[in-house]
PDB file of C-alpha atoms in Angstrom:
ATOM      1  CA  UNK A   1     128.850  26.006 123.987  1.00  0.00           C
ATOM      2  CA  UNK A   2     126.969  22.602 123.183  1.00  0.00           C
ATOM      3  CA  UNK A   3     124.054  22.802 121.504  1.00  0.00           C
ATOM      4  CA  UNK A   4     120.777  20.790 122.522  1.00  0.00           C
ATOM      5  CA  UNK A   5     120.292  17.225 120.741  1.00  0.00           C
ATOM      6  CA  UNK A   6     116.437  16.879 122.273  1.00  0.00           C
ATOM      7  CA  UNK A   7     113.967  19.198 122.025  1.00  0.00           C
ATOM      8  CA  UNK A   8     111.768  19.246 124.977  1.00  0.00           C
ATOM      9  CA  UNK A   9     113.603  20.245 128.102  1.00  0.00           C
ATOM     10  CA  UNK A  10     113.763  18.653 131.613  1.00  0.00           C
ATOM     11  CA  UNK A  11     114.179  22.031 133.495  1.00  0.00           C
ATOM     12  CA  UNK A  12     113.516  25.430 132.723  1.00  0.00           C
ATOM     13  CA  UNK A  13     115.262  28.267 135.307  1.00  0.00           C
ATOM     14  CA  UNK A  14     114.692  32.304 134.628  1.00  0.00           C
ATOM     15  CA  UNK A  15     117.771  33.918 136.032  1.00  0.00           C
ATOM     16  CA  UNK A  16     116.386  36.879 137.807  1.00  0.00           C
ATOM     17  CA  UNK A  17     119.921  38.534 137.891  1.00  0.00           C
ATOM     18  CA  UNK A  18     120.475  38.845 134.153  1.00  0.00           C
ATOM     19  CA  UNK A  19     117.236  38.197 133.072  1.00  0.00           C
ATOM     20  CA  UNK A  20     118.471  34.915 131.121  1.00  0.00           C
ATOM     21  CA  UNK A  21     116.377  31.810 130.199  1.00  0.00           C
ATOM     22  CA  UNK A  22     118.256  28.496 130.705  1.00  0.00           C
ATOM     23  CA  UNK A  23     116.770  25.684 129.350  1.00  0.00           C
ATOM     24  CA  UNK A  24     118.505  21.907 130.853  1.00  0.00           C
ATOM     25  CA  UNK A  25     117.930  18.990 128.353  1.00  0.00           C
ATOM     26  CA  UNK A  26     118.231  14.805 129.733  1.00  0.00           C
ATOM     27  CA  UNK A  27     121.598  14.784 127.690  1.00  0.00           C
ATOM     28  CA  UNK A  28     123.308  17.211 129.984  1.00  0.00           C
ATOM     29  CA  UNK A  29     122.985  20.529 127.149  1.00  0.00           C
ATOM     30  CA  UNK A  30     122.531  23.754 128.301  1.00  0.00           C
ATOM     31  CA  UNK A  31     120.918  26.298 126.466  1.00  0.00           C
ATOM     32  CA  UNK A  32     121.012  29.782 127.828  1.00  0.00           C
ATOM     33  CA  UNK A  33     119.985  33.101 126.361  1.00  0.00           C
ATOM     34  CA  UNK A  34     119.447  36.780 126.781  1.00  0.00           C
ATOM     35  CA  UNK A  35     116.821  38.985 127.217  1.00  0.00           C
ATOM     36  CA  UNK A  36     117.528  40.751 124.811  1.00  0.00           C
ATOM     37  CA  UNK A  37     118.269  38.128 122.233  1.00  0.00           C
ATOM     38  CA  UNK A  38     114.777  36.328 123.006  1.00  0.00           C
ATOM     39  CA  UNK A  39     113.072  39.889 123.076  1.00  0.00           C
ATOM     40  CA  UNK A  40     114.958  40.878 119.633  1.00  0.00           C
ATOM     41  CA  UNK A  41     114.002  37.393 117.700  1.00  0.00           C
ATOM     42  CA  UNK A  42     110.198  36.935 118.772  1.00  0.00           C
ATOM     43  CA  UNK A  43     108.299  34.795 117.060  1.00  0.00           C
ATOM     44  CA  UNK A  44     105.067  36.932 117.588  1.00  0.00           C
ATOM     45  CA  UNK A  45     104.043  38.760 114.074  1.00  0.00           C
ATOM     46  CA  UNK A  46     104.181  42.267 115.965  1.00  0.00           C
ATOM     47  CA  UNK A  47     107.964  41.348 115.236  1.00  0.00           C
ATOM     48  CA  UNK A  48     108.132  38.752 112.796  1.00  0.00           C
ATOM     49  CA  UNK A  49     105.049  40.426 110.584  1.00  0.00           C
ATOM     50  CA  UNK A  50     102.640  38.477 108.400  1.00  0.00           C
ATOM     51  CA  UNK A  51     105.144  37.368 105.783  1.00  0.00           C
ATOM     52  CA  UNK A  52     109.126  38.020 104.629  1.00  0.00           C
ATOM     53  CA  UNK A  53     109.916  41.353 103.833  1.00  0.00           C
ATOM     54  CA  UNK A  54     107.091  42.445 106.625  1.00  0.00           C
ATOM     55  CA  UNK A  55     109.226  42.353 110.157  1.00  0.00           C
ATOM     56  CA  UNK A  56     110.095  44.859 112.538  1.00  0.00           C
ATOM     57  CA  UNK A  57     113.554  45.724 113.419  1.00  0.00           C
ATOM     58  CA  UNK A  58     113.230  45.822 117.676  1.00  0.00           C
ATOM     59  CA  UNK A  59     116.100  48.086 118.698  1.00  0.00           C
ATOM     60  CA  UNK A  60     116.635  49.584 122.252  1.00  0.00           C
ATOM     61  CA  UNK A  61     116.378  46.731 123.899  1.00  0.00           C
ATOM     62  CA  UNK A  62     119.621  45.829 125.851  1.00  0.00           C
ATOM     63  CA  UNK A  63     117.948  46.340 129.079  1.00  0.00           C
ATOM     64  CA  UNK A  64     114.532  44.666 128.476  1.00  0.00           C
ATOM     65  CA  UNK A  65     114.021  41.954 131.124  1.00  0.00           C
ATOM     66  CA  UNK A  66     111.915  38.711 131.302  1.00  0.00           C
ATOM     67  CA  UNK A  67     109.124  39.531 133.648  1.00  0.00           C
ATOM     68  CA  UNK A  68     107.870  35.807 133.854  1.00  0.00           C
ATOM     69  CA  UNK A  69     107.439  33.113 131.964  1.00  0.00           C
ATOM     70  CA  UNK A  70     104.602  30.147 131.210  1.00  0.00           C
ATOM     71  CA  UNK A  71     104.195  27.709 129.897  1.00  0.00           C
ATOM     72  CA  UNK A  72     102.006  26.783 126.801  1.00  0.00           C
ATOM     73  CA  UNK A  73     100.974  23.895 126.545  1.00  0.00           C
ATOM     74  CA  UNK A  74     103.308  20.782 126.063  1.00  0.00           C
ATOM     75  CA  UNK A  75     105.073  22.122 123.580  1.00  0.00           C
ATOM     76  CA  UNK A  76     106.167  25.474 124.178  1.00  0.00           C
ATOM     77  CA  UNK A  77     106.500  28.832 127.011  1.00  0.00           C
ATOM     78  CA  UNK A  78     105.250  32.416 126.362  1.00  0.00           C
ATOM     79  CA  UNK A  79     107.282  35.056 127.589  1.00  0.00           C
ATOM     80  CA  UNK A  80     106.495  37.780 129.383  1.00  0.00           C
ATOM     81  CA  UNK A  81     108.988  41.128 129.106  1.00  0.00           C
ATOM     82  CA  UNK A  82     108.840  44.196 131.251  1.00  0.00           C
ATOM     83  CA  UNK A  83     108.426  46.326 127.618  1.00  0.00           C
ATOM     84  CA  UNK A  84     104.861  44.910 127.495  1.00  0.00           C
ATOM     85  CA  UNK A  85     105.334  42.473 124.593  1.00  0.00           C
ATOM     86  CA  UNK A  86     104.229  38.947 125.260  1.00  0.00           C
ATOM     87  CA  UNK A  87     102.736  37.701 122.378  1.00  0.00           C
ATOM     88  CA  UNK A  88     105.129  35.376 121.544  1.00  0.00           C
ATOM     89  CA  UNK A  89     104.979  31.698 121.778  1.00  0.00           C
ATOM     90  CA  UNK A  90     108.016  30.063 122.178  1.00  0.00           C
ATOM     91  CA  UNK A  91     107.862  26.487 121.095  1.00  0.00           C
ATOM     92  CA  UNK A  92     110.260  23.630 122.100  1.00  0.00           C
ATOM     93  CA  UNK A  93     111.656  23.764 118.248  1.00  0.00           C
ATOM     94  CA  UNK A  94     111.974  27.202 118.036  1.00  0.00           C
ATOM     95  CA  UNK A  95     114.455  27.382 121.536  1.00  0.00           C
ATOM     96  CA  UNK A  96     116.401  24.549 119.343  1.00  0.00           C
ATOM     97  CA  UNK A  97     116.918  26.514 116.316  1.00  0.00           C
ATOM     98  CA  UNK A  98     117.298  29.619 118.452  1.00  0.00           C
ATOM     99  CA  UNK A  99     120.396  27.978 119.956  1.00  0.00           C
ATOM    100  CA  UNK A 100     121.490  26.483 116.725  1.00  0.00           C
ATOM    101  CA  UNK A 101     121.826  29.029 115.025  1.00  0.00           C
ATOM    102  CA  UNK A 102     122.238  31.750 118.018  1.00  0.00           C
ATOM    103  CA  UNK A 103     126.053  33.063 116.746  1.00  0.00           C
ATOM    104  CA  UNK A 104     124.690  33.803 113.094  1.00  0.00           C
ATOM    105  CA  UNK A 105     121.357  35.339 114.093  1.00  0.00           C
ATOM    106  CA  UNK A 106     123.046  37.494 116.342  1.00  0.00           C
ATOM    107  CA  UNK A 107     125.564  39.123 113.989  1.00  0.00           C
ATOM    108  CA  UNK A 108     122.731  39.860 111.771  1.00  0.00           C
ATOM    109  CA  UNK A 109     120.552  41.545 113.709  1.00  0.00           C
ATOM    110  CA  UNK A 110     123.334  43.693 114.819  1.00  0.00           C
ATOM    111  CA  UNK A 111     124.375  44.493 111.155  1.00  0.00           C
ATOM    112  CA  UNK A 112     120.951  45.374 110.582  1.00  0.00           C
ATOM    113  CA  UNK A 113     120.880  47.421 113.543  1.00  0.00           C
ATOM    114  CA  UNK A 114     123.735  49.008 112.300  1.00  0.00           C
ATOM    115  CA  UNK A 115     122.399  49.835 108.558  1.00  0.00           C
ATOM    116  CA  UNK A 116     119.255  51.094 110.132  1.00  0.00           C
ATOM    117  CA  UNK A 117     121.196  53.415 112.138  1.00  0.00           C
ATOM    118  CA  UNK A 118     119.469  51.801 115.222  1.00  0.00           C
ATOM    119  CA  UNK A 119     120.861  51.402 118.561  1.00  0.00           C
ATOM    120  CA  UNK A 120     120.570  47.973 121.188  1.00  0.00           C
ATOM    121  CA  UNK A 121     120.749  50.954 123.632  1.00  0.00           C
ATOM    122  CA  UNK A 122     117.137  52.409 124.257  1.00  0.00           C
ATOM    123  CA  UNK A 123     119.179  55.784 125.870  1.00  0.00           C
ATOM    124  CA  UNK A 124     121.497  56.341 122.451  1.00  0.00           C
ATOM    125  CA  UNK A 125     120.221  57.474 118.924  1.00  0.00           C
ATOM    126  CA  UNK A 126     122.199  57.191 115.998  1.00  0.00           C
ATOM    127  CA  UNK A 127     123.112  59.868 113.499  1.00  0.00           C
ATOM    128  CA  UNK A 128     124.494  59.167 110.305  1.00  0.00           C
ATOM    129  CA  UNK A 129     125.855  61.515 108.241  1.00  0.00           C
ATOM    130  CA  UNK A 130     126.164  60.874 104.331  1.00  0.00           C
ATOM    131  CA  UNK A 131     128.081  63.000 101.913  1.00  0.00           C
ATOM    132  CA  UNK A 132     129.973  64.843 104.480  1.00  0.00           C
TER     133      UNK A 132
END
């Protein structure tokens, strides 16, 4: 997967099949994501919090879906998921560092996930058991 040189995108599409955002740039990159990804790594302080140290781990969300999308602005689209969260505002440079760095901030939300005994599926709960 290329990654986007520009910032602002010439076509957005919301793939109503698997939920995923593709955004089209002039210099023929592609960047698509999940659902679940976008839901997971909202920039909105009901997940990011006020300050480091103060976010909230999302879990159980492999089947949220993109409900619509708008855009804000010039500069950025606000997402609207079917678990009611929408407070989010996605700017151009965030979808850019998003995709940059997609691979990486992946893995560690699922190792967190994992450490937190938390699940992506909202159906499964996780029991550890220490000492045993």
């Amino acid at each position: 997967m290329t990654k986007p040189t520009s910032t602002t995108p010439t076509r957005i599409k919301l793939h109503t099949t698997d939920s995923s955002l593709e955004l089209s740039y002039a210099d023929g990159n592609t960047a698509t994501f999940s659902a679940e990804f976008l839901r997971v790594h909202s920039p909105s302080a009901e997940v990011r919090g006020h300050g480091r140290g103060q976010e909230v781990l999302q879990y159980g969300k492999k089947r949220v879906r993109i409900a619509r999308i708008e855009k804000s602005g010039r500069y950025a689209l606000q997402l609207f998921f079917d678990d009611e969260h929408s407070t989010g505002i996605y700017s151009w440079d965030y979808f850019k560092e998003l995709w940059s760095q997609h691979d990486s901030y992946w893995q560690d939300y699922l190792e967190t996930l994992r450490l937190a005994g938390k699940s992506r599926d909202p159906e499964e709960q996780v029991v550890k058991f220490v000492g045993l």
